[in-house]
PDB file of C-alpha atoms in Angstrom:
ATOM      1  CA  UNK A  13       0.056  -0.320   0.001  1.00  0.00           C
ATOM      2  CA  UNK A  14       2.687   1.964   0.919  1.00  0.00           C
ATOM      3  CA  UNK A  15       4.655   1.790  -2.746  1.00  0.00           C
ATOM      4  CA  UNK A  16       0.992   2.770  -4.293  1.00  0.00           C
ATOM      5  CA  UNK A  17       1.008   5.752  -2.263  1.00  0.00           C
ATOM      6  CA  UNK A  18       4.286   7.262  -3.347  1.00  0.00           C
ATOM      7  CA  UNK A  19       3.669   5.869  -6.998  1.00  0.00           C
ATOM      8  CA  UNK A  20       0.087   7.752  -7.182  1.00  0.00           C
ATOM      9  CA  UNK A  21       2.163  11.081  -5.520  1.00  0.00           C
ATOM     10  CA  UNK A  22       4.464  10.659  -8.297  1.00  0.00           C
ATOM     11  CA  UNK A  23       2.140  10.193 -10.977  1.00  0.00           C
ATOM     12  CA  UNK A  24       0.440  13.289  -9.718  1.00  0.00           C
ATOM     13  CA  UNK A  25       3.317  15.305  -9.009  1.00  0.00           C
ATOM     14  CA  UNK A  26       3.686  15.147 -12.955  1.00  0.00           C
ATOM     15  CA  UNK A  27       0.696  15.272 -13.877  1.00  0.00           C
ATOM     16  CA  UNK A  28       0.558  18.534 -11.929  1.00  0.00           C
ATOM     17  CA  UNK A  29       4.146  19.504 -13.403  1.00  0.00           C
ATOM     18  CA  UNK A  30       2.498  18.960 -17.216  1.00  0.00           C
ATOM     19  CA  UNK A  31      -1.024  21.084 -15.880  1.00  0.00           C
ATOM     20  CA  UNK A  32       0.697  24.242 -14.868  1.00  0.00           C
ATOM     21  CA  UNK A  33       3.243  24.207 -18.048  1.00  0.00           C
ATOM     22  CA  UNK A  34       0.080  23.837 -20.011  1.00  0.00           C
ATOM     23  CA  UNK A  35      -1.887  26.574 -18.275  1.00  0.00           C
ATOM     24  CA  UNK A  36       1.388  28.806 -17.196  1.00  0.00           C
ATOM     25  CA  UNK A  37       3.941  28.233 -19.732  1.00  0.00           C
ATOM     26  CA  UNK A  38       2.677  26.248 -22.956  1.00  0.00           C
ATOM     27  CA  UNK A  39       2.542  22.692 -23.653  1.00  0.00           C
ATOM     28  CA  UNK A  40       4.817  20.064 -23.264  1.00  0.00           C
ATOM     29  CA  UNK A  41       4.010  16.571 -23.310  1.00  0.00           C
ATOM     30  CA  UNK A  42       5.818  14.530 -21.013  1.00  0.00           C
ATOM     31  CA  UNK A  43       6.076  10.477 -19.783  1.00  0.00           C
ATOM     32  CA  UNK A  44       4.498   8.685 -17.057  1.00  0.00           C
ATOM     33  CA  UNK A  45       6.182   8.923 -14.097  1.00  0.00           C
ATOM     34  CA  UNK A  46       7.824   5.458 -14.030  1.00  0.00           C
ATOM     35  CA  UNK A  47       8.279   5.588 -17.450  1.00  0.00           C
ATOM     36  CA  UNK A  48      10.406   8.412 -16.991  1.00  0.00           C
ATOM     37  CA  UNK A  49      12.394   7.250 -14.086  1.00  0.00           C
ATOM     38  CA  UNK A  50      13.451   3.873 -16.178  1.00  0.00           C
ATOM     39  CA  UNK A  51      14.241   6.458 -19.255  1.00  0.00           C
ATOM     40  CA  UNK A  52      16.098   8.165 -17.262  1.00  0.00           C
ATOM     41  CA  UNK A  53      20.684   8.619 -18.488  1.00  0.00           C
ATOM     42  CA  UNK A  54      23.229  10.400 -18.027  1.00  0.00           C
ATOM     43  CA  UNK A  55      23.575  13.322 -21.635  1.00  0.00           C
ATOM     44  CA  UNK A  56      27.157  14.512 -22.229  1.00  0.00           C
ATOM     45  CA  UNK A  57      26.366  15.969 -25.904  1.00  0.00           C
ATOM     46  CA  UNK A  58      23.939  18.445 -26.943  1.00  0.00           C
ATOM     47  CA  UNK A  59      22.530  20.303 -30.224  1.00  0.00           C
ATOM     48  CA  UNK A  60      23.390  24.121 -30.519  1.00  0.00           C
ATOM     49  CA  UNK A  61      19.846  24.836 -29.332  1.00  0.00           C
ATOM     50  CA  UNK A  62      19.182  27.247 -26.607  1.00  0.00           C
ATOM     51  CA  UNK A  63      16.528  25.505 -23.845  1.00  0.00           C
ATOM     52  CA  UNK A  64      13.481  27.902 -23.796  1.00  0.00           C
ATOM     53  CA  UNK A  65      12.803  29.735 -20.854  1.00  0.00           C
ATOM     54  CA  UNK A  66       9.628  27.886 -20.414  1.00  0.00           C
ATOM     55  CA  UNK A  67      11.431  24.214 -19.727  1.00  0.00           C
ATOM     56  CA  UNK A  68      13.902  26.041 -17.779  1.00  0.00           C
ATOM     57  CA  UNK A  69      11.322  27.375 -15.515  1.00  0.00           C
ATOM     58  CA  UNK A  70       9.799  23.664 -15.474  1.00  0.00           C
ATOM     59  CA  UNK A  71      13.149  22.749 -14.493  1.00  0.00           C
ATOM     60  CA  UNK A  72      13.711  24.734 -11.480  1.00  0.00           C
ATOM     61  CA  UNK A  73      10.065  24.164 -10.363  1.00  0.00           C
ATOM     62  CA  UNK A  74      10.770  20.531 -10.216  1.00  0.00           C
ATOM     63  CA  UNK A  75      13.469  21.380  -7.966  1.00  0.00           C
ATOM     64  CA  UNK A  76      11.963  23.409  -5.529  1.00  0.00           C
ATOM     65  CA  UNK A  77       9.378  21.013  -5.428  1.00  0.00           C
ATOM     66  CA  UNK A  78      12.109  18.468  -3.380  1.00  0.00           C
ATOM     67  CA  UNK A  79      10.983  17.200   0.214  1.00  0.00           C
ATOM     68  CA  UNK A  80      13.035  18.966   2.176  1.00  0.00           C
ATOM     69  CA  UNK A  81      14.707  18.470   6.222  1.00  0.00           C
ATOM     70  CA  UNK A  82      11.985  19.927   8.329  1.00  0.00           C
ATOM     71  CA  UNK A  83      10.920  22.226   5.125  1.00  0.00           C
ATOM     72  CA  UNK A  84      14.237  24.223   5.416  1.00  0.00           C
ATOM     73  CA  UNK A  85      14.125  24.506   1.570  1.00  0.00           C
ATOM     74  CA  UNK A  86      17.935  25.289   1.617  1.00  0.00           C
ATOM     75  CA  UNK A  87      18.291  25.191  -2.326  1.00  0.00           C
ATOM     76  CA  UNK A  88      19.486  27.714  -5.016  1.00  0.00           C
ATOM     77  CA  UNK A  89      19.583  27.427  -7.819  1.00  0.00           C
ATOM     78  CA  UNK A  90      21.675  29.646 -10.731  1.00  0.00           C
ATOM     79  CA  UNK A  91      21.098  29.650 -13.833  1.00  0.00           C
ATOM     80  CA  UNK A  92      24.325  29.952 -16.174  1.00  0.00           C
ATOM     81  CA  UNK A  93      23.718  30.582 -19.661  1.00  0.00           C
ATOM     82  CA  UNK A  94      27.066  33.243 -20.195  1.00  0.00           C
ATOM     83  CA  UNK A  95      29.294  31.056 -23.121  1.00  0.00           C
ATOM     84  CA  UNK A  96      32.449  32.616 -21.330  1.00  0.00           C
ATOM     85  CA  UNK A  97      31.150  31.222 -17.905  1.00  0.00           C
ATOM     86  CA  UNK A  98      30.599  27.974 -19.217  1.00  0.00           C
ATOM     87  CA  UNK A  99      33.651  26.944 -21.755  1.00  0.00           C
ATOM     88  CA  UNK A 100      35.982  28.550 -18.407  1.00  0.00           C
ATOM     89  CA  UNK A 101      34.180  25.691 -15.883  1.00  0.00           C
ATOM     90  CA  UNK A 102      34.230  23.375 -19.004  1.00  0.00           C
ATOM     91  CA  UNK A 103      38.242  23.902 -18.735  1.00  0.00           C
ATOM     92  CA  UNK A 104      38.720  23.651 -15.016  1.00  0.00           C
ATOM     93  CA  UNK A 105      35.738  21.060 -13.646  1.00  0.00           C
ATOM     94  CA  UNK A 106      37.376  17.298 -14.374  1.00  0.00           C
ATOM     95  CA  UNK A 107      33.924  15.565 -15.454  1.00  0.00           C
ATOM     96  CA  UNK A 108      32.092  18.528 -16.556  1.00  0.00           C
ATOM     97  CA  UNK A 109      33.722  19.240 -19.458  1.00  0.00           C
ATOM     98  CA  UNK A 110      30.301  18.851 -21.451  1.00  0.00           C
ATOM     99  CA  UNK A 111      30.133  21.764 -20.520  1.00  0.00           C
ATOM    100  CA  UNK A 112      32.089  23.479 -23.362  1.00  0.00           C
ATOM    101  CA  UNK A 113      28.697  22.479 -25.705  1.00  0.00           C
ATOM    102  CA  UNK A 114      25.567  23.051 -23.525  1.00  0.00           C
ATOM    103  CA  UNK A 115      23.728  25.830 -24.191  1.00  0.00           C
ATOM    104  CA  UNK A 116      23.347  26.184 -20.615  1.00  0.00           C
ATOM    105  CA  UNK A 117      23.724  24.631 -17.303  1.00  0.00           C
ATOM    106  CA  UNK A 118      22.075  25.154 -13.710  1.00  0.00           C
ATOM    107  CA  UNK A 119      24.547  24.811 -10.238  1.00  0.00           C
ATOM    108  CA  UNK A 120      22.554  23.876  -7.676  1.00  0.00           C
ATOM    109  CA  UNK A 121      23.620  25.146  -5.034  1.00  0.00           C
ATOM    110  CA  UNK A 122      23.287  25.203  -0.113  1.00  0.00           C
ATOM    111  CA  UNK A 123      22.702  27.696   2.117  1.00  0.00           C
ATOM    112  CA  UNK A 124      24.896  26.567   5.491  1.00  0.00           C
ATOM    113  CA  UNK A 125      22.931  28.812   7.102  1.00  0.00           C
ATOM    114  CA  UNK A 126      19.535  27.361   6.781  1.00  0.00           C
ATOM    115  CA  UNK A 127      20.693  23.115   7.468  1.00  0.00           C
ATOM    116  CA  UNK A 128      24.021  21.429   8.242  1.00  0.00           C
ATOM    117  CA  UNK A 129      22.443  18.364   6.015  1.00  0.00           C
ATOM    118  CA  UNK A 130      21.944  21.219   3.058  1.00  0.00           C
ATOM    119  CA  UNK A 131      23.309  18.680   0.652  1.00  0.00           C
ATOM    120  CA  UNK A 132      20.976  15.819   1.262  1.00  0.00           C
ATOM    121  CA  UNK A 133      17.930  18.507  -0.258  1.00  0.00           C
ATOM    122  CA  UNK A 134      19.781  20.095  -2.261  1.00  0.00           C
ATOM    123  CA  UNK A 135      20.614  15.678  -4.496  1.00  0.00           C
ATOM    124  CA  UNK A 136      16.700  15.188  -3.769  1.00  0.00           C
ATOM    125  CA  UNK A 137      15.835  18.667  -5.762  1.00  0.00           C
ATOM    126  CA  UNK A 138      18.870  18.063  -8.287  1.00  0.00           C
ATOM    127  CA  UNK A 139      16.905  14.310  -8.895  1.00  0.00           C
ATOM    128  CA  UNK A 140      13.917  15.952  -9.821  1.00  0.00           C
ATOM    129  CA  UNK A 141      15.992  18.148 -12.419  1.00  0.00           C
ATOM    130  CA  UNK A 142      17.239  15.890 -14.098  1.00  0.00           C
ATOM    131  CA  UNK A 143      13.572  13.811 -14.263  1.00  0.00           C
ATOM    132  CA  UNK A 144      12.197  16.434 -15.090  1.00  0.00           C
ATOM    133  CA  UNK A 145      14.678  17.206 -17.854  1.00  0.00           C
ATOM    134  CA  UNK A 146      14.085  13.608 -19.495  1.00  0.00           C
ATOM    135  CA  UNK A 147      10.760  14.595 -19.153  1.00  0.00           C
ATOM    136  CA  UNK A 148      11.376  17.530 -21.369  1.00  0.00           C
ATOM    137  CA  UNK A 149      13.458  15.688 -23.690  1.00  0.00           C
ATOM    138  CA  UNK A 150      16.206  16.882 -23.003  1.00  0.00           C
ATOM    139  CA  UNK A 151      19.757  15.870 -21.772  1.00  0.00           C
ATOM    140  CA  UNK A 152      21.632  16.391 -18.541  1.00  0.00           C
ATOM    141  CA  UNK A 153      24.505  14.738 -15.841  1.00  0.00           C
ATOM    142  CA  UNK A 154      24.520  15.121 -12.494  1.00  0.00           C
ATOM    143  CA  UNK A 155      28.629  17.095 -11.850  1.00  0.00           C
ATOM    144  CA  UNK A 156      29.672  16.868  -8.920  1.00  0.00           C
ATOM    145  CA  UNK A 157      31.033  20.431  -7.254  1.00  0.00           C
ATOM    146  CA  UNK A 158      30.958  18.742  -2.977  1.00  0.00           C
ATOM    147  CA  UNK A 159      32.168  18.002  -1.436  1.00  0.00           C
ATOM    148  CA  UNK A 160      35.430  19.094  -3.090  1.00  0.00           C
ATOM    149  CA  UNK A 161      37.174  21.419  -2.279  1.00  0.00           C
ATOM    150  CA  UNK A 162      38.698  22.877  -5.577  1.00  0.00           C
ATOM    151  CA  UNK A 163      35.810  21.965  -8.105  1.00  0.00           C
ATOM    152  CA  UNK A 164      33.405  24.725  -5.650  1.00  0.00           C
ATOM    153  CA  UNK A 165      35.888  27.285  -5.571  1.00  0.00           C
ATOM    154  CA  UNK A 166      36.022  26.637  -9.032  1.00  0.00           C
ATOM    155  CA  UNK A 167      31.873  28.303  -9.234  1.00  0.00           C
ATOM    156  CA  UNK A 168      32.450  30.158  -6.166  1.00  0.00           C
ATOM    157  CA  UNK A 169      34.439  31.882  -9.063  1.00  0.00           C
ATOM    158  CA  UNK A 170      32.405  31.579 -11.939  1.00  0.00           C
ATOM    159  CA  UNK A 171      29.578  32.883 -10.277  1.00  0.00           C
ATOM    160  CA  UNK A 172      29.793  35.008  -7.283  1.00  0.00           C
ATOM    161  CA  UNK A 173      29.003  32.382  -4.682  1.00  0.00           C
ATOM    162  CA  UNK A 174      28.853  34.360  -1.196  1.00  0.00           C
ATOM    163  CA  UNK A 175      30.429  31.897   1.520  1.00  0.00           C
ATOM    164  CA  UNK A 176      27.851  30.564   3.453  1.00  0.00           C
ATOM    165  CA  UNK A 177      26.110  29.175  -0.156  1.00  0.00           C
ATOM    166  CA  UNK A 178      27.915  25.877  -1.153  1.00  0.00           C
ATOM    167  CA  UNK A 179      27.494  24.194  -5.010  1.00  0.00           C
ATOM    168  CA  UNK A 180      26.279  20.749  -4.500  1.00  0.00           C
ATOM    169  CA  UNK A 181      26.934  20.393  -8.092  1.00  0.00           C
ATOM    170  CA  UNK A 182      26.986  21.528 -12.469  1.00  0.00           C
ATOM    171  CA  UNK A 183      23.592  19.917 -13.698  1.00  0.00           C
ATOM    172  CA  UNK A 184      25.089  20.700 -18.042  1.00  0.00           C
ATOM    173  CA  UNK A 185      21.777  20.781 -20.194  1.00  0.00           C
ATOM    174  CA  UNK A 186      20.589  20.809 -23.227  1.00  0.00           C
ATOM    175  CA  UNK A 187      18.913  19.058 -26.040  1.00  0.00           C
ATOM    176  CA  UNK A 188      20.577  16.169 -27.243  1.00  0.00           C
ATOM    177  CA  UNK A 189      23.149  15.673 -29.838  1.00  0.00           C
ATOM    178  CA  UNK A 190      23.321  11.956 -30.170  1.00  0.00           C
ATOM    179  CA  UNK A 191      20.116   9.158 -29.028  1.00  0.00           C
ATOM    180  CA  UNK A 192      21.554   7.992 -25.863  1.00  0.00           C
ATOM    181  CA  UNK A 193      20.247   4.525 -23.757  1.00  0.00           C
ATOM    182  CA  UNK A 194      18.936   4.446 -19.840  1.00  0.00           C
ATOM    183  CA  UNK A 195      21.310   1.711 -18.588  1.00  0.00           C
ATOM    184  CA  UNK A 196      19.164  -1.122 -16.590  1.00  0.00           C
ATOM    185  CA  UNK A 197      20.275  -0.779 -12.599  1.00  0.00           C
ATOM    186  CA  UNK A 198      18.368  -3.514 -11.389  1.00  0.00           C
ATOM    187  CA  UNK A 199      20.529  -5.309  -9.027  1.00  0.00           C
ATOM    188  CA  UNK A 200      18.033  -7.532  -6.928  1.00  0.00           C
ATOM    189  CA  UNK A 201      20.999  -9.080  -4.667  1.00  0.00           C
ATOM    190  CA  UNK A 202      21.245  -5.184  -3.609  1.00  0.00           C
ATOM    191  CA  UNK A 203      17.396  -5.545  -1.789  1.00  0.00           C
ATOM    192  CA  UNK A 204      16.540  -7.244   1.119  1.00  0.00           C
ATOM    193  CA  UNK A 205      13.644  -7.736   2.987  1.00  0.00           C
ATOM    194  CA  UNK A 206      13.214  -7.694   7.112  1.00  0.00           C
ATOM    195  CA  UNK A 207      16.878  -8.132   7.841  1.00  0.00           C
ATOM    196  CA  UNK A 208      19.992  -8.058   5.768  1.00  0.00           C
TER     197      UNK A 208
END
């Protein structure tokens, strides 16, 4: 019963996003929630085509719909579209080279004054953004900055973060340049019922 409630909640969330997009931002076709989860993949090559403002807004709304401890919402999101900043981060971040081809990125950050576990809430927000990107026909990939001081310093410098705001990750986003297939990550040996 608990599983069916969770699935129902996910489906309701995706339907709400789809309905809101039709009413406010235009019409975008989205996938069923479970279909979307299983279709999500890391995309690292993008077409030279900008992401529409309406879709960017939906990505951010999806991020902010994530669960958060004590409803603190410690997240902050920085949308980066300036070519110089994207190229500079691509050159300096070891696992974000694809930023040189991405038309935009969302940097997911956390306010350390609001929560000591900001990175957990921001991880949930990041997953929501990745799922929303998949649902909207976009490609995206999670590139970590936290807990690496050198990577966080690069992002802080490029986007001007104050000391109490730390970056969790940079998400390059764009339209996929080549077909990508999701990985089947199901592994029944990782499932334990009752006891380990």
